[in-house]
Amino acid sequence: MSNEQALEQYDVKKYRTPDGYTSDIAIFTIISTHTEAFKPPSMDLKIMLIQRSMVDSEGRPNIEAGKWALPGGFVDPNETAFQSAIRELREETGVDHIHLEHFGVYDKPGRDPRGWIISNAHYAIVPEHQLAGRQANDDASAVELFSVKDVLELDLAFDHEGIIKDAISIIQQKLLSTTVAREFLPEHFTYSELQAVLLTVTNDSAIASDASFARKIKSLPFIQEISGQKTTRTSKKPTQLYRFVDAEVNNTIYHAKK
Amino acid sequence: MSNEQALEQYDVKKYRTPDGYTSDIAIFTIISTHTEAFKPPSMDLKIMLIQRSMVDSEGRPNIEAGKWALPGGFVDPNETAFQSAIRELREETGVDHIHLEHFGVYDKPGRDPRGWIISNAHYAIVPEHQLAGRQANDDASAVELFSVKDVLELDLAFDHEGIIKDAISIIQQKLLSTTVAREFLPEHFTYSELQAVLLTVTNDSAIASDASFARKIKSLPFIQEISGQKTTRTSKKPTQLYRFVDAEVNNTIYHAKK
DNA sequence: TAAATAGTGTCTGTCAGACAGTATTAG
DNA sequence: CTAATACTGTCTGACAGACACTATTTA
């Protein structure tokens, strides 16, 4: 029996269907603070939020007006939520080709006053300089970066407080358990630059200690020394540069790392 | 400005909306093979699939009839996809209170011939004995367990081949990087029983070697020896029993485990 | 020369994993 | 006693992390 026959008799209206399908994006960046010559960076993990306009593009009062929210929007019928997130990120901030990952579905009844609306949440990692040209568009009256330390004190739209909480804990965990830290760094980086990224989410002594971390970076299987390449951007003494290489990282709790 | 005003003017039909919202469940179980007295178990990781009926409950030809598929169904408007998965698992297999976790969204246009249908995929871990009473219901003409080794050779419905692939790699990874292995085991277990579970997804020497693993289990922070409790179900020599305890497991690639 | 960052030398303790040997019990 | 599983004894090498010390450069 063919699907064609079955489809002819299929009633697409048999089940009640959602009123909307959206995509939200937690855009993370790391801002270097205290940038001076010959100093290693000190970094702060930030998340980008928009402030919802008081009126929508057609001049009518907006839902959750004035509150801070994750950027996002409705998924088109010819794309996946993931593609929609890529598109919205491009429209919203003008950045492209960056690390984007799905991390959760938010579909609790009542989460959106407009109806049964399902949202897929993603996180994106955008290097600091790429957010330079960001600006508010139709839907948003402001775009701003907030340190993850105090973003939860804002008045947040919908159920975005929960989504943001989840996003922060995901990125903190991913930074230490995967190599996403590379997305925050230039292609070639020093041990102290990687260290600064990791210190935004941990204060483990093995990472915080210069001597330990400088030694450790040489034994990490997914990081490679670039022989002969040095920089003086972080210190007066020329510093070795490293790069990430693709190497599978096995991460089991039942035995030591290799 | 209040949300009430904004909602009055909101047009829920402004965006095209999905034609359906479903939940799929990859139900895993581990079957002990070669069960004999005084022998440690040998285990095989299985996934439960249903075979789609030729006709639906109203006697009409069914979509993807005859093919094997993940159990699942449409999400009700008053529940989340996760709750729906719990409900369907109960209806489908009669099991409740088991480990269930979301692992992916499948929303590629065209994935379902019936229209724009979004599916949330979950995996569930069900102890062997709980699946005893399983049976085919309306929608399914058969229910069967397949070894993950050969399940991908079946004729699978919709995009379930991709979902099942993802599910298998997720559970393999989770078994080694989290404590979900406990869900496959009785409350009290021997080192060789845990070992058998882990050997379904790895052949690492540190786990495969009896002597190494028997020693290692004592130093795992999330496993506790039950002092004085022994069993002879796996050997003639009475064997120490262990239990899982809740302990956070930090899993970073940048430094050794504790 | 002082100050600051980037390392290296070295020691200590821990621990993984290999291998061999011992312990316990049913039949 | 044998066979099978469950351990324990012991050794080796690696390695993490601490701490002190050295190296390199600018101002």
Coordinates of C-alpha atoms (C1' of nucleotides) in Angstrom, one line a residue:
Chain A
M1 CA 0.0 0.0 0.0
S2 CA 1.5 3.3 -1.0
N3 CA 1.8 6.5 1.0
E4 CA -0.1 8.3 -1.8
Q5 CA -3.3 6.4 -1.0
A6 CA -2.8 7.0 2.7
L7 CA -2.2 10.7 2.3
E8 CA -5.3 11.2 0.2
Q9 CA -7.3 10.2 3.2
Y10 CA -5.2 11.9 5.8
D11 CA -6.9 14.7 7.6
V12 CA -4.3 17.3 8.6
K13 CA -6.8 19.0 10.9
K14 CA -7.3 15.9 13.1
Y15 CA -5.1 17.2 15.8
R16 CA -4.9 20.6 17.4
T17 CA -1.8 22.2 16.2
P18 CA 0.6 24.8 17.7
D19 CA -0.1 28.5 17.2
G20 CA 3.6 29.2 16.5
Y21 CA 7.1 27.9 16.1
T22 CA 9.9 30.1 17.1
S23 CA 13.6 30.2 17.6
D24 CA 15.5 32.0 20.3
I25 CA 19.2 32.7 20.4
A26 CA 21.4 33.3 23.4
I27 CA 24.3 35.2 21.9
F28 CA 27.4 35.0 24.0
T29 CA 30.6 37.0 23.6
I30 CA 33.6 37.6 25.7
I31 CA 34.7 41.1 26.3
S32 CA 38.3 41.8 27.2
T33 CA 38.5 44.2 30.1
H34 CA 41.6 46.2 31.2
T35 CA 43.2 46.0 27.8
E36 CA 46.7 47.4 28.0
A37 CA 49.9 46.8 26.1
F38 CA 51.9 43.8 27.2
K39 CA 49.2 42.6 29.5
P40 CA 47.3 39.3 29.3
P41 CA 43.6 39.9 28.9
S42 CA 41.0 39.8 31.7
M43 CA 37.7 38.7 30.3
D44 CA 34.0 38.8 31.1
L45 CA 31.4 36.5 29.6
K46 CA 28.4 38.5 28.2
I47 CA 25.1 37.8 26.7
M48 CA 23.3 39.9 24.2
L49 CA 19.7 40.9 24.8
I50 CA 17.2 43.1 23.0
Q51 CA 14.7 45.4 24.6
R52 CA 11.2 44.8 23.1
S53 CA 9.7 47.8 21.5
M54 CA 6.6 49.4 22.9
V55 CA 4.9 49.1 19.6
D56 CA 5.3 46.6 16.8
S57 CA 6.2 47.4 13.2
E58 CA 2.6 48.2 12.4
G59 CA 2.3 50.6 15.3
R60 CA 0.2 48.4 17.6
P61 CA 1.1 47.8 21.2
N62 CA 3.7 45.1 21.5
I63 CA 3.5 41.9 23.7
E64 CA 5.9 42.0 26.6
A65 CA 6.7 45.6 25.6
G66 CA 9.8 47.2 27.3
K67 CA 11.1 43.9 28.7
W68 CA 14.5 42.4 27.8
A69 CA 14.5 39.3 25.8
L70 CA 16.5 36.9 23.7
P71 CA 16.6 37.8 20.1
G72 CA 14.6 35.4 17.9
G73 CA 11.6 35.0 15.8
F74 CA 9.2 32.8 14.0
V75 CA 10.4 29.9 12.0
D76 CA 9.5 29.9 8.3
P77 CA 7.7 26.7 7.0
N78 CA 10.6 26.1 4.6
E79 CA 13.4 26.1 7.1
T80 CA 14.4 24.3 10.3
A81 CA 14.5 26.1 13.7
F82 CA 18.3 25.9 13.4
Q83 CA 18.3 27.6 10.0
S84 CA 15.9 30.1 11.3
A85 CA 18.3 30.9 14.2
I86 CA 21.2 31.4 11.7
R87 CA 19.0 33.7 9.6
E88 CA 17.8 35.7 12.6
L89 CA 21.3 36.0 13.9
R90 CA 22.4 37.4 10.6
E91 CA 19.5 39.8 10.4
E92 CA 19.8 40.8 14.0
T93 CA 23.6 41.3 14.4
G94 CA 24.9 41.0 10.9
V95 CA 27.2 38.1 11.8
D96 CA 27.5 34.8 10.0
H97 CA 29.5 31.6 10.0
I98 CA 29.7 31.4 13.7
H99 CA 29.3 28.6 16.2
L100 CA 25.6 27.9 16.8
E101 CA 24.1 25.1 18.7
H102 CA 20.7 24.0 19.8
F103 CA 20.3 23.4 23.5
G104 CA 16.6 23.2 24.5
V105 CA 13.0 23.2 23.7
Y106 CA 10.6 25.4 25.5
D107 CA 7.0 24.4 25.1
K108 CA 5.3 24.6 28.5
P109 CA 1.6 25.5 28.0
G110 CA 1.1 29.2 28.9
R111 CA 4.7 30.2 28.4
D112 CA 3.6 32.7 25.8
P113 CA 0.4 34.7 26.2
R114 CA -0.2 34.7 22.5
G115 CA -1.0 31.0 22.5
W116 CA 0.6 27.6 22.0
I117 CA 4.0 28.6 20.9
I118 CA 7.0 26.3 20.9
S119 CA 10.5 27.7 21.0
N120 CA 13.8 26.2 20.2
A121 CA 16.7 27.7 22.1
H122 CA 20.2 28.0 20.7
Y123 CA 23.4 29.5 21.9
A124 CA 25.8 31.3 19.6
I125 CA 29.3 32.4 20.2
V126 CA 30.3 35.6 18.6
P127 CA 33.8 37.1 18.9
E128 CA 33.8 40.5 20.4
H129 CA 34.7 42.5 17.4
Q130 CA 31.9 41.0 15.2
L131 CA 29.3 42.6 17.4
A132 CA 30.6 46.1 16.8
G133 CA 28.0 47.0 14.2
R134 CA 25.0 45.7 16.1
Q135 CA 21.9 47.9 16.3
A136 CA 18.3 47.8 17.2
N137 CA 15.9 46.9 14.4
D138 CA 12.1 47.1 14.1
D139 CA 11.2 44.8 16.9
A140 CA 13.7 46.0 19.4
S141 CA 14.2 49.4 20.9
A142 CA 17.7 48.6 22.2
V143 CA 20.4 46.0 22.0
E144 CA 22.8 45.5 24.9
L145 CA 25.4 43.2 26.3
F146 CA 25.0 42.1 29.9
S147 CA 27.5 40.2 32.0
V148 CA 26.1 36.8 32.8
K149 CA 26.7 37.7 36.5
D150 CA 23.9 40.2 36.5
V151 CA 21.7 39.5 33.5
L152 CA 19.2 37.7 35.7
E153 CA 18.3 40.8 37.6
L154 CA 16.6 42.3 34.6
D155 CA 12.9 42.3 33.9
L156 CA 12.8 39.5 31.3
A157 CA 10.1 38.7 28.8
F158 CA 8.1 35.5 28.5
D159 CA 9.9 32.6 30.1
H160 CA 13.3 33.9 29.0
E161 CA 14.6 34.0 32.5
G162 CA 14.6 30.2 32.5
I163 CA 16.0 29.9 29.0
I164 CA 18.8 32.3 29.9
K165 CA 19.6 30.4 33.1
D166 CA 19.8 27.2 31.1
A167 CA 21.9 28.9 28.4
I168 CA 24.4 30.2 30.9
S169 CA 24.8 26.8 32.6
I170 CA 25.2 25.1 29.3
I171 CA 27.9 27.4 28.0
Q172 CA 29.8 27.2 31.3
Q173 CA 29.7 23.5 31.1
K174 CA 30.6 23.3 27.4
L175 CA 33.5 25.7 27.8
L176 CA 35.1 23.1 30.1
S177 CA 34.0 19.9 28.6
T178 CA 34.4 20.7 24.9
T179 CA 36.7 22.8 22.8
V180 CA 34.1 25.6 22.1
A181 CA 36.5 27.9 23.9
R182 CA 38.2 28.2 20.6
E183 CA 35.2 30.1 19.2
F184 CA 36.0 33.0 21.6
L185 CA 39.7 33.1 20.5
P186 CA 41.6 34.2 17.5
E187 CA 43.0 31.4 15.3
H188 CA 46.4 31.7 17.1
F189 CA 46.4 32.4 20.8
T190 CA 48.6 32.4 23.8
Y191 CA 48.2 30.2 26.9
S192 CA 47.1 33.3 28.9
E193 CA 44.4 34.1 26.4
L194 CA 42.9 30.7 26.6
Q195 CA 43.3 30.9 30.3
A196 CA 41.4 34.1 30.5
V197 CA 38.5 32.5 28.6
L198 CA 38.3 29.6 30.9
L199 CA 38.6 31.8 34.0
T200 CA 35.2 33.4 33.1
V201 CA 33.6 30.1 34.1
T202 CA 35.9 28.4 36.6
N203 CA 38.5 29.3 39.3
D204 CA 40.1 26.0 39.4
S205 CA 43.7 26.3 40.7
A206 CA 45.1 24.2 37.9
I207 CA 43.7 26.7 35.4
A208 CA 44.3 29.8 37.4
S209 CA 47.9 29.1 38.1
D210 CA 50.1 30.5 35.3
A211 CA 52.9 27.9 35.8
S212 CA 50.5 25.0 35.8
F213 CA 48.4 26.1 32.9
A214 CA 51.4 27.1 30.8
R215 CA 52.7 23.6 31.2
K216 CA 49.4 21.9 30.8
I217 CA 48.5 23.5 27.5
K218 CA 51.4 21.6 25.9
S219 CA 50.0 18.3 26.8
L220 CA 46.4 18.9 25.7
P221 CA 45.7 16.6 22.7
F222 CA 43.5 19.1 21.0
I223 CA 45.9 22.0 21.1
Q224 CA 49.0 22.3 19.1
E225 CA 52.1 24.5 19.5
I226 CA 52.8 26.6 16.4
S227 CA 56.5 26.2 16.3
G228 CA 58.5 29.4 16.0
Q229 CA 55.4 31.6 16.2
K230 CA 55.5 34.1 19.0
T231 CA 53.7 37.3 19.9
T232 CA 54.3 40.2 22.3
R233 CA 50.7 41.2 22.6
T234 CA 50.4 39.8 26.1
S235 CA 53.8 40.4 27.5
K236 CA 57.2 41.9 26.9
K237 CA 58.7 38.5 26.7
P238 CA 57.6 36.9 23.4
T239 CA 55.0 34.3 24.0
Q240 CA 54.4 31.0 22.2
L241 CA 51.3 30.8 20.1
Y242 CA 49.0 27.8 19.9
R243 CA 46.1 26.6 17.8
F244 CA 43.2 24.2 18.3
V245 CA 43.4 21.1 16.2
D246 CA 40.6 18.6 15.6
A247 CA 41.1 15.7 17.9
E248 CA 38.5 13.6 19.5
V249 CA 38.2 14.2 23.2
N250 CA 36.9 11.3 25.1
N251 CA 35.2 12.3 28.2
T252 CA 34.3 9.5 30.4
I253 CA 33.8 9.5 34.1
Y254 CA 35.0 5.9 34.4
H255 CA 38.6 6.4 33.5
A256 CA 41.3 9.0 33.3
K257 CA 42.0 11.0 30.3
K258 CA 44.8 9.8 28.1
Chain B
M1 CA 1.2 49.5 28.4
S2 CA -0.3 46.1 29.4
N3 CA -0.1 42.8 27.6
E4 CA -3.9 42.7 27.7
Q5 CA -4.2 45.6 25.2
A6 CA -1.5 44.1 23.1
L7 CA -3.2 40.7 23.0
E8 CA -6.5 42.2 21.9
Q9 CA -4.9 43.3 18.7
Y10 CA -2.6 40.3 18.2
D11 CA -3.4 38.2 15.2
V12 CA -2.6 34.6 16.0
K13 CA -2.9 33.8 12.3
K14 CA -0.2 36.2 11.2
Y15 CA 2.4 33.4 10.7
R16 CA 2.0 30.1 9.1
T17 CA 2.0 27.5 11.8
P18 CA 3.1 23.9 12.0
D19 CA 0.7 21.1 11.0
G20 CA 1.6 19.0 14.0
Y21 CA 3.8 18.6 17.0
T22 CA 4.9 15.2 18.0
S23 CA 7.1 13.3 20.4
D24 CA 9.2 10.3 19.6
I25 CA 10.9 8.0 22.1
A26 CA 13.9 5.8 21.6
I27 CA 13.3 3.2 24.3
F28 CA 16.6 1.4 25.3
T29 CA 16.9 -1.6 27.4
I30 CA 19.7 -4.0 28.1
I31 CA 19.1 -7.7 27.7
S32 CA 21.3 -10.1 29.6
T33 CA 22.4 -12.9 27.3
H34 CA 23.8 -16.2 28.5
T35 CA 22.2 -16.1 31.9
E36 CA 23.5 -18.9 34.0
A37 CA 23.9 -19.5 37.7
F38 CA 27.1 -18.1 39.2
K39 CA 28.0 -16.3 36.0
P40 CA 28.4 -12.6 35.5
P41 CA 26.0 -11.3 32.8
S42 CA 26.8 -10.7 29.2
M43 CA 24.7 -7.8 27.9
D44 CA 23.3 -6.4 24.7
L45 CA 22.0 -2.9 24.2
K46 CA 18.6 -3.0 22.5
I47 CA 16.1 -0.4 21.2
M48 CA 12.4 -0.9 21.0
L49 CA 10.6 -0.2 17.8
I50 CA 7.0 -0.7 16.6
Q51 CA 5.9 -1.8 13.2
R52 CA 3.3 0.6 11.8
S53 CA 0.0 -1.0 11.0
M54 CA -1.2 -1.3 7.5
V55 CA -4.5 0.5 8.4
D56 CA -5.1 3.1 11.1
S57 CA -7.6 2.8 13.9
E58 CA -10.4 3.9 11.5
G59 CA -9.6 1.3 8.9
R60 CA -7.9 3.6 6.4
P61 CA -4.5 3.0 4.9
N62 CA -1.8 4.1 7.2
I63 CA 1.1 6.4 6.4
E64 CA 4.5 4.6 6.2
A65 CA 2.6 1.4 6.7
G66 CA 4.6 -1.7 7.5
K67 CA 7.7 0.2 8.3
W68 CA 9.5 0.1 11.7
A69 CA 9.4 3.3 13.7
L70 CA 10.0 4.8 17.1
P71 CA 7.0 4.9 19.3
G72 CA 5.5 8.3 19.7
G73 CA 2.5 10.5 19.0
F74 CA 1.0 13.9 18.9
V75 CA 1.5 16.3 21.8
D76 CA -1.6 17.6 23.4
P77 CA -2.1 21.3 23.7
N78 CA -2.0 21.1 27.5
E79 CA 1.2 19.3 27.9
T80 CA 4.9 19.6 27.0
A81 CA 6.6 17.3 24.5
F82 CA 8.4 15.8 27.5
Q83 CA 5.1 15.1 29.3
S84 CA 3.7 13.7 26.1
A85 CA 6.7 11.3 25.9
I86 CA 6.1 10.1 29.4
R87 CA 2.4 9.6 28.7
E88 CA 3.1 7.8 25.4
L89 CA 5.7 5.6 27.0
R90 CA 3.1 4.6 29.7
E91 CA 0.4 3.9 27.1
E92 CA 2.8 2.1 24.8
T93 CA 4.7 -0.1 27.2
G94 CA 3.0 0.3 30.5
V95 CA 6.1 1.6 32.2
D96 CA 6.4 4.6 34.4
H97 CA 8.8 6.4 36.6
I98 CA 11.8 5.7 34.4
H99 CA 14.7 7.8 33.1
L100 CA 13.6 9.9 30.1
E101 CA 15.6 12.7 28.5
H102 CA 15.1 15.0 25.5
F103 CA 17.9 14.8 23.0
G104 CA 16.9 16.5 19.8
V105 CA 14.4 18.3 17.6
Y106 CA 13.6 17.1 14.1
D107 CA 11.9 19.7 12.0
K108 CA 13.4 19.5 8.6
P109 CA 10.8 20.5 6.0
G110 CA 9.5 17.4 4.2
R111 CA 10.5 15.0 6.9
D112 CA 6.9 13.9 7.3
P113 CA 4.8 13.5 4.2
R114 CA 1.7 14.7 6.1
G115 CA 2.9 18.3 6.4
W116 CA 5.0 20.5 8.6
I117 CA 5.4 18.3 11.6
I118 CA 7.9 18.9 14.3
S119 CA 9.1 16.1 16.5
N120 CA 10.9 16.1 19.7
A121 CA 13.0 13.1 20.3
H122 CA 13.6 11.5 23.7
Y123 CA 15.5 8.5 24.9
A124 CA 14.2 6.3 27.7
I125 CA 15.9 3.7 29.7
V126 CA 13.8 0.8 30.8
P127 CA 15.0 -2.2 32.8
E128 CA 14.6 -5.4 30.9
H129 CA 12.0 -6.9 33.2
Q130 CA 9.6 -3.9 32.8
L131 CA 9.2 -4.5 29.1
A132 CA 7.8 -8.0 29.7
G133 CA 4.2 -7.0 29.2
R134 CA 4.7 -5.0 26.1
Q135 CA 2.3 -5.5 23.3
A136 CA 1.2 -3.9 20.0
N137 CA -1.7 -1.4 20.3
D138 CA -3.9 0.2 17.6
D139 CA -1.3 1.9 15.7
A140 CA 1.3 -0.8 15.7
S141 CA 1.1 -4.3 14.3
A142 CA 4.2 -5.4 16.2
V143 CA 6.6 -4.4 18.9
E144 CA 10.1 -5.7 19.0
L145 CA 13.5 -5.2 20.5
F146 CA 16.5 -4.8 18.1
S147 CA 20.1 -4.8 19.0
V148 CA 21.6 -1.4 18.2
K149 CA 24.1 -3.3 16.1
D150 CA 21.6 -4.2 13.4
V151 CA 18.6 -1.9 13.9
L152 CA 19.8 0.4 11.1
E153 CA 19.4 -2.3 8.5
L154 CA 15.6 -2.2 8.9
D155 CA 13.2 -0.4 6.7
L156 CA 12.5 2.6 8.9
A157 CA 9.6 5.1 8.7
F158 CA 9.9 8.9 8.1
D159 CA 13.3 10.2 9.1
H160 CA 13.6 7.7 12.0
E161 CA 16.9 6.3 10.6
G162 CA 18.6 9.6 11.5
I163 CA 16.8 9.9 14.8
I164 CA 17.8 6.4 15.8
K165 CA 21.4 7.0 14.8
D166 CA 21.5 10.1 16.9
A167 CA 19.8 8.3 19.8
I168 CA 22.3 5.5 19.7
S169 CA 25.3 7.8 19.7
I170 CA 23.8 9.8 22.5
I171 CA 23.2 6.9 24.8
Q172 CA 26.6 5.5 24.1
Q173 CA 28.2 8.8 25.0
K174 CA 25.9 9.3 28.0
L175 CA 26.7 5.9 29.4
L176 CA 30.3 6.8 29.7
S177 CA 30.1 10.4 30.6
T178 CA 27.2 10.4 33.1
T179 CA 25.8 8.0 35.6
V180 CA 22.8 6.9 33.5
A181 CA 24.3 3.4 33.6
R182 CA 22.5 3.1 36.9
E183 CA 19.2 3.1 35.2
F184 CA 20.0 -0.2 33.6
L185 CA 21.0 -1.8 36.9
P186 CA 19.2 -2.9 40.0
E187 CA 19.6 -0.7 43.1
H188 CA 22.4 -2.9 44.3
F189 CA 24.8 -4.3 41.8
T190 CA 28.2 -6.0 41.5
Y191 CA 31.2 -4.6 39.7
S192 CA 30.8 -7.2 37.0
E193 CA 27.2 -6.1 36.3
L194 CA 28.2 -2.5 35.9
Q195 CA 31.0 -3.7 33.8
A196 CA 28.7 -5.6 31.5
V197 CA 26.6 -2.5 31.0
L198 CA 29.6 -0.4 30.0
L199 CA 31.0 -3.1 27.8
T200 CA 27.9 -2.7 25.6
V201 CA 29.3 0.6 24.4
T202 CA 33.1 0.4 24.9
N203 CA 35.9 -2.1 24.9
D204 CA 38.4 0.0 26.7
S205 CA 40.9 -2.2 28.5
A206 CA 40.6 -0.4 31.8
I207 CA 36.9 -1.4 31.8
A208 CA 37.2 -4.7 30.2
S209 CA 39.9 -6.0 32.6
D210 CA 38.3 -7.6 35.7
A211 CA 41.1 -6.7 38.0
S212 CA 41.4 -3.1 36.9
F213 CA 37.6 -2.5 37.0
A214 CA 37.1 -4.2 40.3
R215 CA 39.7 -1.9 41.8
K216 CA 38.5 1.2 40.0
I217 CA 34.9 0.9 41.1
K218 CA 36.0 1.5 44.7
S219 CA 37.5 4.9 43.8
L220 CA 34.6 6.3 41.8
P221 CA 33.2 9.2 43.7
F222 CA 29.6 8.4 42.6
I223 CA 29.6 4.8 43.6
Q224 CA 29.5 3.5 47.2
E225 CA 30.3 0.1 48.6
I226 CA 27.5 -1.3 50.7
S227 CA 29.4 -2.6 53.6
G228 CA 28.7 -6.2 54.5
Q229 CA 26.3 -6.8 51.6
K230 CA 27.2 -9.6 49.2
T231 CA 25.6 -11.7 46.6
T232 CA 26.4 -15.0 44.9
R233 CA 24.3 -14.3 41.8
T234 CA 27.3 -13.7 39.6
S235 CA 29.8 -16.1 41.1
K236 CA 30.4 -18.8 43.7
K237 CA 32.5 -16.5 45.7
P238 CA 30.2 -14.0 47.4
T239 CA 30.6 -10.6 45.6
Q240 CA 30.5 -7.1 47.1
L241 CA 27.5 -5.0 46.2
Y242 CA 27.6 -1.4 45.3
R243 CA 25.1 1.4 44.8
F244 CA 25.2 4.7 43.0
V245 CA 25.1 7.9 45.1
D246 CA 24.5 11.4 44.0
A247 CA 27.7 13.2 43.6
E248 CA 28.5 15.8 41.1
V249 CA 30.8 14.6 38.4
N250 CA 32.9 17.3 36.9
N251 CA 33.9 16.5 33.5
T252 CA 36.4 18.8 32.1
I253 CA 38.8 18.2 29.3
Y254 CA 41.3 20.7 30.8
H255 CA 42.3 18.8 33.9
A256 CA 42.3 15.4 35.4
K257 CA 39.4 14.0 37.3
K258 CA 39.8 14.2 41.1
Chain C
dT1 C1' 67.7 48.2 36.7
dA2 C1' 62.8 47.2 37.9
dA3 C1' 58.7 45.2 36.7
dA4 C1' 55.9 42.2 34.5
dT5 C1' 54.8 38.1 31.9
dA6 C1' 56.3 33.6 30.4
dG7 C1' 58.0 30.1 31.1
dT8 C1' 61.3 25.7 33.2
dG9 C1' 63.4 22.6 37.1
dT10 C1' 62.3 19.8 40.4
dC11 C1' 59.9 17.4 43.9
dT12 C1' 56.0 14.9 45.9
dG13 C1' 52.2 12.3 46.0
dT14 C1' 48.7 9.9 43.6
dC15 C1' 47.1 6.9 40.6
dA16 C1' 46.1 4.1 36.3
dG17 C1' 46.9 -0.2 34.4
dA18 C1' 49.4 -4.5 33.9
dC19 C1' 50.3 -8.9 35.7
dA20 C1' 50.6 -12.4 38.9
dG21 C1' 48.9 -14.4 42.6
dT22 C1' 45.3 -15.4 46.4
dA23 C1' 40.4 -16.2 48.2
dT24 C1' 36.0 -18.3 48.1
dT25 C1' 32.5 -21.3 46.9
dA26 C1' 29.5 -25.1 44.2
dG27 C1' 29.5 -29.4 42.6
Chain D
dC1 C1' 39.8 -31.2 43.9
dT2 C1' 38.5 -28.3 39.9
dA3 C1' 36.8 -24.5 37.8
dA4 C1' 35.2 -20.1 37.9
dT5 C1' 34.7 -15.6 39.5
dA6 C1' 36.4 -12.0 42.6
dC7 C1' 39.4 -9.9 44.2
dT8 C1' 44.5 -8.1 46.3
dG9 C1' 49.8 -7.3 46.0
dT10 C1' 53.0 -5.1 43.8
dC11 C1' 55.4 -2.7 40.4
dT12 C1' 56.1 0.8 36.8
dG13 C1' 55.5 4.9 34.6
dA14 C1' 53.0 9.0 34.0
dC15 C1' 51.5 13.0 35.5
dA16 C1' 49.2 16.8 38.2
dG17 C1' 50.1 20.5 41.0
dA18 C1' 53.0 23.3 44.1
dC19 C1' 56.9 26.2 44.5
dA20 C1' 61.0 28.2 43.4
dC21 C1' 63.7 29.8 40.1
dT22 C1' 65.1 31.5 35.3
dA23 C1' 64.3 34.1 30.8
dT24 C1' 63.0 37.9 28.1
dT25 C1' 61.8 42.2 27.1
dT26 C1' 60.2 47.5 27.8
dA27 C1' 60.6 51.6 29.9

